[in-house]
Amino acid sequence: MSFAEEWETWHRQKEEVLSGPHGFLAITGLHWLNPDPSRFEDAPGAWSAGTDGVVVELDEGEELTVDGQVVRGRHGFGVIAERDSVHADWGDARLEIARRGGNDILRPRHPDSALRTAFKYTPAYDPDPRWVIEGRFLPYEEPRPVTVGAAVEGLEHVYDSPGQVEFELEGTRHRLTAFNGRGPGALMVLFTDRTSGVTTYAANRSLQIAAPDTDGRVSLDFNRAGNLPCAYTDLATCPLPPTENRLPVAVEAGERIPLERGGQP
């Protein structure tokens, strides 16, 4: 498979997850839960959250399916850990119950969401091997907690950083604070650059990096710099890059501003 074909496969798979029946484009509401029970148009029941976790009170005739079991009346989801999610099904909708930035939230996902049904594709730069850059991982002696902002004003996220990634671009050395990636030893960086707000989404882009080799070497393929869900919808709580991850160069690679945010084909 050629370099371009591998990139096309990556991009297509990413789009399929995003626009799936219960992907981020299917979200219809971001509901912040508190001790006072509240009802919402896009979910059944009255929802609340307290020291015992998230609870829903379902009226007569209302039901959810949780872990394959039909539940009625009062149901407790328990205390949800930070950045974790649990799910309940309601007809063809899926309800995400989660905790973000110390807050319990409810995010219903409906396949007939207008944002999802109207979705076409995400514009991107043509893949170019010159944007595959070798670097090295500089681990900390111990992971360091890093507090970053969020797409939702006033919200903060705290992630453990195992170290930094160093690389050269246009003759200048750069370092990006890294967080844990999707697999054992893998890394992830959030960043902005001089294309941000011009041709790429202003708030952030993310890049997954395979685990370093035994000498600490890593490969940064900026062709796979991708949008987070907040690039498409205001119903996301995505983290923002640490201040030091704002690159002073233009990274003309990866995904561009979505059409939904005024991006150009």
mmCIF file with all atom_site columns, C-alpha atoms in Angstrom, residues 13-93:
data_model
loop_
_atom_site.group_PDB
_atom_site.id
_atom_site.type_symbol
_atom_site.label_atom_id
_atom_site.label_alt_id
_atom_site.label_comp_id
_atom_site.label_asym_id
_atom_site.label_entity_id
_atom_site.label_seq_id
_atom_site.pdbx_PDB_ins_code
_atom_site.Cartn_x
_atom_site.Cartn_y
_atom_site.Cartn_z
_atom_site.occupancy
_atom_site.B_iso_or_equiv
_atom_site.pdbx_formal_charge
_atom_site.auth_seq_id
_atom_site.auth_comp_id
_atom_site.auth_asym_id
_atom_site.auth_atom_id
_atom_site.pdbx_PDB_model_num
ATOM 1  C CA . GLN A 1 13 ? -11.569 5.159  9.377  1.00 0.00 ? 13 GLN A CA 1
ATOM 2  C CA . LYS A 1 14 ? -11.412 8.335  11.447 1.00 0.00 ? 14 LYS A CA 1
ATOM 3  C CA . GLU A 1 15 ? -14.374 9.801  9.520  1.00 0.00 ? 15 GLU A CA 1
ATOM 4  C CA . GLU A 1 16 ? -16.376 6.587  10.013 1.00 0.00 ? 16 GLU A CA 1
ATOM 5  C CA . VAL A 1 17 ? -15.989 6.770  13.789 1.00 0.00 ? 17 VAL A CA 1
ATOM 6  C CA . LEU A 1 18 ? -16.841 10.467 13.880 1.00 0.00 ? 18 LEU A CA 1
ATOM 7  C CA . SER A 1 19 ? -19.960 10.103 11.734 1.00 0.00 ? 19 SER A CA 1
ATOM 8  C CA . GLY A 1 20 ? -21.105 6.707  13.009 1.00 0.00 ? 20 GLY A CA 1
ATOM 9  C CA . PRO A 1 21 ? -24.683 6.257  14.312 1.00 0.00 ? 21 PRO A CA 1
ATOM 10 C CA . HIS A 1 22 ? -23.501 7.107  17.836 1.00 0.00 ? 22 HIS A CA 1
ATOM 11 C CA . GLY A 1 23 ? -20.383 9.115  16.991 1.00 0.00 ? 23 GLY A CA 1
ATOM 12 C CA . PHE A 1 24 ? -19.738 12.682 18.080 1.00 0.00 ? 24 PHE A CA 1
ATOM 13 C CA . LEU A 1 25 ? -21.771 14.135 15.229 1.00 0.00 ? 25 LEU A CA 1
ATOM 14 C CA . ALA A 1 26 ? -24.834 12.351 16.644 1.00 0.00 ? 26 ALA A CA 1
ATOM 15 C CA . ILE A 1 27 ? -24.708 14.270 19.943 1.00 0.00 ? 27 ILE A CA 1
ATOM 16 C CA . THR A 1 28 ? -27.767 16.460 20.464 1.00 0.00 ? 28 THR A CA 1
ATOM 17 C CA . GLY A 1 29 ? -27.111 17.919 23.905 1.00 0.00 ? 29 GLY A CA 1
ATOM 18 C CA . LEU A 1 30 ? -24.470 18.532 26.566 1.00 0.00 ? 30 LEU A CA 1
ATOM 19 C CA . HIS A 1 31 ? -26.319 18.475 29.883 1.00 0.00 ? 31 HIS A CA 1
ATOM 20 C CA . TRP A 1 32 ? -24.547 19.334 33.140 1.00 0.00 ? 32 TRP A CA 1
ATOM 21 C CA . LEU A 1 33 ? -25.937 17.341 36.048 1.00 0.00 ? 33 LEU A CA 1
ATOM 22 C CA . ASN A 1 34 ? -26.365 18.491 39.665 1.00 0.00 ? 34 ASN A CA 1
ATOM 23 C CA . PRO A 1 35 ? -28.283 17.304 42.754 1.00 0.00 ? 35 PRO A CA 1
ATOM 24 C CA . ASP A 1 36 ? -31.564 18.747 41.434 1.00 0.00 ? 36 ASP A CA 1
ATOM 25 C CA . PRO A 1 37 ? -33.328 16.274 39.084 1.00 0.00 ? 37 PRO A CA 1
ATOM 26 C CA . SER A 1 38 ? -33.713 17.703 35.585 1.00 0.00 ? 38 SER A CA 1
ATOM 27 C CA . ARG A 1 39 ? -35.495 16.491 32.456 1.00 0.00 ? 39 ARG A CA 1
ATOM 28 C CA . PHE A 1 40 ? -34.218 17.021 28.921 1.00 0.00 ? 40 PHE A CA 1
ATOM 29 C CA . GLU A 1 41 ? -35.961 16.894 25.555 1.00 0.00 ? 41 GLU A CA 1
ATOM 30 C CA . ASP A 1 42 ? -33.520 14.393 24.047 1.00 0.00 ? 42 ASP A CA 1
ATOM 31 C CA . ALA A 1 43 ? -33.531 11.794 26.862 1.00 0.00 ? 43 ALA A CA 1
ATOM 32 C CA . PRO A 1 44 ? -36.105 10.088 29.092 1.00 0.00 ? 44 PRO A CA 1
ATOM 33 C CA . GLY A 1 45 ? -36.262 10.483 32.859 1.00 0.00 ? 45 GLY A CA 1
ATOM 34 C CA . ALA A 1 46 ? -35.132 13.045 35.419 1.00 0.00 ? 46 ALA A CA 1
ATOM 35 C CA . TRP A 1 47 ? -31.363 13.133 35.872 1.00 0.00 ? 47 TRP A CA 1
ATOM 36 C CA . SER A 1 48 ? -29.288 14.165 38.879 1.00 0.00 ? 48 SER A CA 1
ATOM 37 C CA . ALA A 1 49 ? -25.771 13.718 40.247 1.00 0.00 ? 49 ALA A CA 1
ATOM 38 C CA . GLY A 1 50 ? -24.470 13.733 43.813 1.00 0.00 ? 50 GLY A CA 1
ATOM 39 C CA . THR A 1 51 ? -22.043 11.958 46.121 1.00 0.00 ? 51 THR A CA 1
ATOM 40 C CA . ASP A 1 52 ? -23.451 8.564  45.075 1.00 0.00 ? 52 ASP A CA 1
ATOM 41 C CA . GLY A 1 53 ? -22.990 9.317  41.397 1.00 0.00 ? 53 GLY A CA 1
ATOM 42 C CA . VAL A 1 54 ? -25.473 9.777  38.562 1.00 0.00 ? 54 VAL A CA 1
ATOM 43 C CA . VAL A 1 55 ? -29.112 8.737  39.032 1.00 0.00 ? 55 VAL A CA 1
ATOM 44 C CA . VAL A 1 56 ? -32.064 8.702  36.630 1.00 0.00 ? 56 VAL A CA 1
ATOM 45 C CA . GLU A 1 57 ? -35.729 8.524  37.689 1.00 0.00 ? 57 GLU A CA 1
ATOM 46 C CA . LEU A 1 58 ? -37.808 7.054  34.858 1.00 0.00 ? 58 LEU A CA 1
ATOM 47 C CA . ASP A 1 59 ? -41.536 7.742  34.726 1.00 0.00 ? 59 ASP A CA 1
ATOM 48 C CA . GLU A 1 60 ? -44.191 5.142  34.000 1.00 0.00 ? 60 GLU A CA 1
ATOM 49 C CA . GLY A 1 61 ? -43.756 3.948  30.424 1.00 0.00 ? 61 GLY A CA 1
ATOM 50 C CA . GLU A 1 62 ? -40.106 5.073  30.217 1.00 0.00 ? 62 GLU A CA 1
ATOM 51 C CA . GLU A 1 63 ? -37.245 2.598  30.086 1.00 0.00 ? 63 GLU A CA 1
ATOM 52 C CA . LEU A 1 64 ? -33.575 2.303  29.224 1.00 0.00 ? 64 LEU A CA 1
ATOM 53 C CA . THR A 1 65 ? -31.346 -0.618 28.329 1.00 0.00 ? 65 THR A CA 1
ATOM 54 C CA . VAL A 1 66 ? -28.142 -0.779 30.373 1.00 0.00 ? 66 VAL A CA 1
ATOM 55 C CA . ASP A 1 67 ? -25.621 -3.557 29.748 1.00 0.00 ? 67 ASP A CA 1
ATOM 56 C CA . GLY A 1 68 ? -28.284 -5.490 27.890 1.00 0.00 ? 68 GLY A CA 1
ATOM 57 C CA . GLN A 1 69 ? -30.807 -5.246 30.737 1.00 0.00 ? 69 GLN A CA 1
ATOM 58 C CA . VAL A 1 70 ? -34.022 -3.206 30.623 1.00 0.00 ? 70 VAL A CA 1
ATOM 59 C CA . VAL A 1 71 ? -34.280 -0.804 33.562 1.00 0.00 ? 71 VAL A CA 1
ATOM 60 C CA . ARG A 1 72 ? -37.334 1.115  34.791 1.00 0.00 ? 72 ARG A CA 1
ATOM 61 C CA . GLY A 1 73 ? -38.015 3.455  37.696 1.00 0.00 ? 73 GLY A CA 1
ATOM 62 C CA . ARG A 1 74 ? -34.922 4.623  39.587 1.00 0.00 ? 74 ARG A CA 1
ATOM 63 C CA . HIS A 1 75 ? -31.498 3.571  38.327 1.00 0.00 ? 75 HIS A CA 1
ATOM 64 C CA . GLY A 1 76 ? -28.087 4.541  39.683 1.00 0.00 ? 76 GLY A CA 1
ATOM 65 C CA . PHE A 1 77 ? -25.056 4.559  37.424 1.00 0.00 ? 77 PHE A CA 1
ATOM 66 C CA . GLY A 1 78 ? -22.681 4.975  40.357 1.00 0.00 ? 78 GLY A CA 1
ATOM 67 C CA . VAL A 1 79 ? -19.692 7.263  40.627 1.00 0.00 ? 79 VAL A CA 1
ATOM 68 C CA . ILE A 1 80 ? -18.015 7.709  37.253 1.00 0.00 ? 80 ILE A CA 1
ATOM 69 C CA . ALA A 1 81 ? -14.265 8.293  37.128 1.00 0.00 ? 81 ALA A CA 1
ATOM 70 C CA . GLU A 1 82 ? -12.816 11.352 35.425 1.00 0.00 ? 82 GLU A CA 1
ATOM 71 C CA . ARG A 1 83 ? -12.707 10.902 31.615 1.00 0.00 ? 83 ARG A CA 1
ATOM 72 C CA . ASP A 1 84 ? -14.723 7.684  31.838 1.00 0.00 ? 84 ASP A CA 1
ATOM 73 C CA . SER A 1 85 ? -18.126 7.117  30.218 1.00 0.00 ? 85 SER A CA 1
ATOM 74 C CA . VAL A 1 86 ? -20.964 4.623  30.597 1.00 0.00 ? 86 VAL A CA 1
ATOM 75 C CA . HIS A 1 87 ? -23.843 4.182  28.178 1.00 0.00 ? 87 HIS A CA 1
ATOM 76 C CA . ALA A 1 88 ? -27.551 3.462  28.140 1.00 0.00 ? 88 ALA A CA 1
ATOM 77 C CA . ASP A 1 89 ? -29.673 2.792  25.071 1.00 0.00 ? 89 ASP A CA 1
ATOM 78 C CA . TRP A 1 90 ? -33.068 4.390  24.420 1.00 0.00 ? 90 TRP A CA 1
ATOM 79 C CA . GLY A 1 91 ? -34.577 3.170  21.187 1.00 0.00 ? 91 GLY A CA 1
ATOM 80 C CA . ASP A 1 92 ? -32.025 3.904  18.483 1.00 0.00 ? 92 ASP A CA 1
ATOM 81 C CA . ALA A 1 93 ? -30.373 6.580  20.642 1.00 0.00 ? 93 ALA A CA 1
#
